Short mmCIF file of C-alpha atoms in Angstrom, two decimals:
data_model
loop_
_atom_site.label_atom_id
_atom_site.label_comp_id
_atom_site.label_asym_id
_atom_site.label_seq_id
_atom_site.Cartn_x
_atom_site.Cartn_y
_atom_site.Cartn_z
CA SER F 164 -9.70 0.78 17.13
CA GLN F 165 -6.86 -0.97 15.36
CA THR F 166 -3.34 0.38 15.30
CA ILE F 167 -0.11 -0.75 13.68
CA HIS F 168 3.37 0.03 14.97
CA GLN F 169 6.69 -0.27 13.21
CA TRP F 170 10.13 0.32 14.64
CA PRO F 171 12.63 1.69 14.34
CA ALA F 172 11.59 4.68 12.23
CA THR F 173 15.07 5.05 10.75
CA LEU F 174 18.06 2.74 10.69
CA VAL F 175 21.58 3.05 9.31
CA GLN F 176 23.45 -0.22 8.96
CA PRO F 177 26.77 -1.26 7.41
CA VAL F 178 26.91 -3.72 4.53
CA GLY F 179 27.04 -7.28 5.81
CA SER F 180 25.37 -6.57 9.14
CA PRO F 181 22.16 -8.32 10.29
CA LEU F 182 18.71 -6.75 10.27
CA SER F 183 15.59 -7.05 12.36
CA LEU F 184 12.53 -4.86 11.78
CA GLU F 185 9.46 -5.36 13.88
CA CYS F 186 5.79 -4.71 13.28
CA THR F 187 2.92 -5.21 15.70
CA VAL F 188 -0.82 -4.76 15.29
CA GLU F 189 -3.26 -3.99 18.09
CA GLY F 190 -7.02 -4.17 18.27
CA THR F 191 -7.65 -7.09 15.93
CA SER F 192 -7.13 -10.85 15.83
CA ASN F 193 -5.69 -13.11 13.15
CA PRO F 194 -4.89 -10.32 10.71
CA ASN F 195 -3.23 -10.83 7.37
CA LEU F 196 0.21 -9.22 7.59
CA TYR F 197 2.44 -7.85 4.84
CA TRP F 198 5.95 -6.48 4.32
CA TYR F 199 6.57 -4.11 1.41
CA ARG F 200 9.63 -2.24 0.21
CA GLN F 201 9.27 1.15 -1.42
CA ALA F 202 12.26 2.32 -3.44
CA ALA F 203 12.88 5.96 -4.36
CA GLY F 204 9.57 7.08 -2.85
CA ARG F 205 7.50 5.39 -5.49
CA GLY F 206 6.25 1.93 -6.30
CA LEU F 207 5.64 -0.72 -3.67
CA GLN F 208 7.11 -4.20 -3.92
CA LEU F 209 5.43 -6.93 -1.86
CA LEU F 210 8.11 -8.92 -0.06
CA PHE F 211 6.21 -11.27 2.26
CA TYR F 212 2.72 -11.92 3.48
CA SER F 213 1.29 -14.06 6.24
CA VAL F 214 -2.21 -15.39 6.86
CA GLY F 215 -1.41 -16.90 10.26
CA ILE F 216 1.24 -17.72 12.87
CA GLY F 217 4.21 -19.43 11.26
CA GLN F 218 2.72 -19.11 7.76
CA ILE F 219 4.91 -16.98 5.52
CA SER F 220 4.72 -16.57 1.75
CA SER F 221 7.60 -15.00 -0.11
CA GLU F 222 6.94 -13.00 -3.23
CA VAL F 223 10.48 -12.10 -4.25
CA PRO F 224 13.62 -14.23 -3.77
CA GLN F 225 16.27 -12.26 -1.91
CA ASN F 226 18.41 -12.25 1.20
CA LEU F 227 15.52 -11.18 3.41
CA SER F 228 13.27 -13.42 5.49
CA ALA F 229 10.14 -12.91 7.56
CA SER F 230 8.70 -14.56 10.62
CA ARG F 231 5.45 -14.40 12.53
CA PRO F 232 6.11 -15.70 16.03
CA GLN F 233 2.84 -14.34 17.43
CA ASP F 234 -0.57 -13.59 15.97
CA ARG F 235 -0.01 -9.84 15.71
CA GLN F 236 3.76 -9.68 15.33
CA PHE F 237 5.61 -9.69 12.02
CA ILE F 238 9.39 -9.51 11.78
CA LEU F 239 11.59 -8.80 8.77
CA SER F 240 15.16 -10.08 9.00
CA SER F 241 18.39 -10.47 7.16
CA LYS F 242 21.60 -12.22 8.12
CA LYS F 243 23.82 -10.01 5.89
CA LEU F 244 22.57 -6.76 4.41
CA LEU F 245 23.42 -5.67 0.87
CA LEU F 246 23.61 -2.12 -0.47
CA SER F 247 20.54 -2.90 -2.56
CA ASP F 248 18.52 -3.50 0.60
CA SER F 249 18.30 0.24 1.21
CA GLY F 250 14.76 1.56 1.05
CA PHE F 251 11.59 2.37 2.90
CA TYR F 252 10.04 -0.73 4.48
CA LEU F 253 6.33 -0.76 5.17
CA CYS F 254 4.31 -3.20 7.22
CA ALA F 255 0.57 -3.53 6.64
CA TRP F 256 -2.36 -5.53 7.95
CA SER F 257 -5.80 -6.42 6.67
CA VAL F 258 -8.81 -8.30 7.95
CA SER F 259 -8.33 -12.00 7.30
CA GLY F 260 -10.43 -13.99 4.89
CA ARG F 261 -10.50 -14.87 1.24
CA LEU F 262 -12.99 -12.22 0.14
CA GLY F 263 -10.18 -9.81 -0.58
CA ASN F 264 -12.40 -6.76 -0.45
CA GLN F 265 -10.80 -5.29 2.65
CA PRO F 266 -8.16 -2.55 2.43
CA GLN F 267 -4.68 -2.91 3.82
CA HIS F 268 -3.65 -0.53 6.60
CA PHE F 269 -0.06 0.60 6.75
CA GLY F 270 2.42 1.48 9.46
CA ASP F 271 4.62 4.57 9.18
CA GLY F 272 7.55 2.63 7.82
CA THR F 273 11.26 2.19 8.52
CA ARG F 274 13.78 4.11 6.43
CA LEU F 275 16.77 1.78 6.04
CA SER F 276 20.09 3.10 4.77
CA ILE F 277 22.96 0.74 4.07
CA LEU F 278 26.48 2.18 4.12
CA ALA B 261 -2.19 -11.10 -15.22
CA GLN B 262 -3.24 -8.21 -13.05
CA SER B 263 -1.86 -4.74 -13.57
CA VAL B 264 -2.60 -1.14 -12.74
CA ALA B 265 -1.34 1.98 -14.48
CA GLN B 266 -1.13 5.57 -13.30
CA PRO B 267 -0.18 7.38 -16.51
CA GLU B 268 0.85 10.67 -14.88
CA ASP B 269 3.95 10.92 -12.72
CA GLN B 270 2.83 14.33 -11.50
CA VAL B 271 -0.35 16.40 -11.51
CA ASN B 272 -0.26 20.14 -10.81
CA VAL B 273 -3.42 21.94 -9.72
CA ALA B 274 -4.21 25.39 -8.37
CA GLU B 275 -5.90 25.54 -4.99
CA GLY B 276 -9.67 25.63 -5.34
CA ASN B 277 -9.67 23.96 -8.75
CA PRO B 278 -10.96 20.43 -9.31
CA LEU B 279 -8.40 17.65 -9.45
CA THR B 280 -8.27 14.29 -11.17
CA VAL B 281 -5.65 11.57 -10.69
CA LYS B 282 -5.95 8.86 -13.30
CA CYS B 283 -5.85 5.09 -12.88
CA THR B 284 -6.51 2.23 -15.28
CA TYR B 285 -6.42 -1.45 -14.46
CA SER B 286 -6.36 -4.90 -16.00
CA VAL B 287 -7.73 -8.03 -14.33
CA SER B 288 -9.24 -11.19 -15.72
CA GLY B 289 -12.19 -11.18 -13.34
CA ASN B 290 -14.01 -8.49 -11.40
CA PRO B 291 -11.80 -5.84 -9.79
CA TYR B 292 -11.57 -4.63 -6.26
CA LEU B 293 -10.10 -1.13 -6.51
CA PHE B 294 -8.47 1.05 -3.87
CA TRP B 295 -6.93 4.51 -3.55
CA TYR B 296 -4.28 5.40 -1.00
CA VAL B 297 -2.45 8.63 -0.14
CA GLN B 298 1.10 8.89 1.19
CA TYR B 299 2.59 11.95 2.86
CA PRO B 300 6.39 12.30 3.09
CA ASN B 301 8.06 9.73 5.33
CA ARG B 302 4.72 8.20 6.27
CA GLY B 303 2.88 5.02 5.45
CA LEU B 304 0.00 4.78 2.99
CA GLN B 305 -3.42 5.89 4.19
CA PHE B 306 -6.55 4.27 2.78
CA LEU B 307 -8.87 6.76 1.04
CA LEU B 308 -11.62 4.72 -0.60
CA LYS B 309 -12.51 1.48 -2.33
CA TYR B 310 -14.79 0.11 -4.99
CA ILE B 311 -16.10 -3.40 -4.47
CA THR B 312 -19.51 -3.44 -6.13
CA GLY B 313 -22.59 -1.27 -6.50
CA ASP B 314 -22.59 2.46 -7.27
CA ASN B 315 -19.88 3.48 -9.70
CA LEU B 316 -19.21 6.70 -7.77
CA VAL B 317 -17.48 6.01 -4.48
CA LYS B 318 -16.97 8.65 -1.79
CA GLY B 319 -14.06 8.50 0.61
CA SER B 320 -12.03 10.43 3.14
CA TYR B 321 -11.08 14.13 2.96
CA GLY B 322 -13.67 14.92 0.27
CA PHE B 323 -12.20 12.56 -2.32
CA GLU B 324 -14.29 10.43 -4.62
CA ALA B 325 -13.58 8.01 -7.44
CA GLU B 326 -15.57 6.82 -10.42
CA PHE B 327 -15.46 3.21 -11.54
CA ASN B 328 -15.82 2.84 -15.30
CA LYS B 329 -15.95 -0.79 -16.36
CA SER B 330 -15.91 -0.19 -20.11
CA GLN B 331 -12.82 2.00 -19.86
CA THR B 332 -11.29 -0.11 -17.05
CA SER B 333 -10.63 3.08 -15.13
CA PHE B 334 -10.94 4.27 -11.54
CA HIS B 335 -9.98 7.95 -11.52
CA LEU B 336 -9.66 9.82 -8.23
CA LYS B 337 -11.38 13.20 -8.06
CA LYS B 338 -11.98 16.13 -5.75
CA PRO B 339 -14.13 19.15 -6.60
CA SER B 340 -11.88 21.72 -4.91
CA ALA B 341 -8.21 21.02 -4.19
CA LEU B 342 -6.43 22.12 -1.03
CA VAL B 343 -2.71 22.79 -0.60
CA SER B 344 -2.78 20.10 2.09
CA ASP B 345 -3.84 17.55 -0.56
CA SER B 346 -0.30 17.67 -1.96
CA ALA B 347 1.02 14.12 -1.58
CA LEU B 348 1.71 10.87 -3.43
CA TYR B 349 -1.38 8.95 -4.53
CA PHE B 350 -1.52 5.23 -5.24
CA CYS B 351 -4.14 3.22 -7.04
CA ALA B 352 -4.33 -0.53 -6.31
CA VAL B 353 -6.28 -3.45 -7.73
CA ARG B 354 -7.06 -6.98 -6.72
CA ASP B 355 -8.77 -9.61 -8.86
CA ALA B 356 -11.92 -10.65 -6.96
CA ASN B 357 -11.75 -14.14 -8.45
CA TYR B 358 -8.46 -15.13 -6.84
CA GLY B 359 -7.21 -15.87 -3.38
CA GLY B 360 -3.67 -16.48 -2.25
CA SER B 361 -0.86 -14.55 -3.87
CA GLN B 362 -2.90 -14.00 -7.00
CA GLY B 363 -5.31 -12.07 -4.84
CA ASN B 364 -2.74 -9.70 -3.37
CA LEU B 365 -2.97 -5.99 -4.03
CA ILE B 366 -1.19 -4.70 -7.12
CA PHE B 367 -0.13 -1.07 -6.71
CA GLY B 368 0.45 1.55 -9.37
CA LYS B 369 3.69 3.50 -9.39
CA GLY B 370 2.08 6.52 -7.78
CA THR B 371 1.18 10.04 -8.91
CA LYS B 372 2.58 13.07 -7.16
CA LEU B 373 -0.11 15.70 -6.67
CA SER B 374 1.07 19.27 -6.20
CA VAL B 375 -1.52 21.88 -5.23
CA LYS B 376 -0.29 25.48 -5.45
CA PRO B 377 -1.87 28.39 -3.54
#
């Protein structure tokens, strides 16, 4: 069966520090991968998605970036964090393909607090 | 443009009573519709989806949802609520006619379900 792992679970960082959040998927090949941010425990904002190694699409301009160095690894980064970057970050995967009728499956998230 | 609305921020239900969490959507083509549940400090868990076929879709934990094309709705239902059903519920839609970023999931803002004993 497929599993998705995110780490760390919680992170407290000072303003201006760098960020690296990691997400890995097991049990499937060539998944679509997604990074979301959830603010105040409510709506989800899609940040990045990837349909393959090295292929990243950005949905919202900001000081965050994403990379996919391996098929099942998705990394969210920042060179200098802002207070507004605080939130709950969720990684998700779905079966690849253009049909779009497959659900996304989410990791347990990283709670990021910026001080 | 695609959109999804969950008109209720919170739904309160007594244990054992039926529950309904409402969702309406707007897409230009045919919709793919999904329901997810989120427990505190956890990721979203997939409950069920409508792609095509029967308007009544059955999913995990006894939940079901009814697709109504004329009302552009996809309400989540359960005949008898449990205290353990208390969580945040998200409806999501994707336009079946689009790939790429236009085909990404659009999530509602979520509805908090509270089931009291």
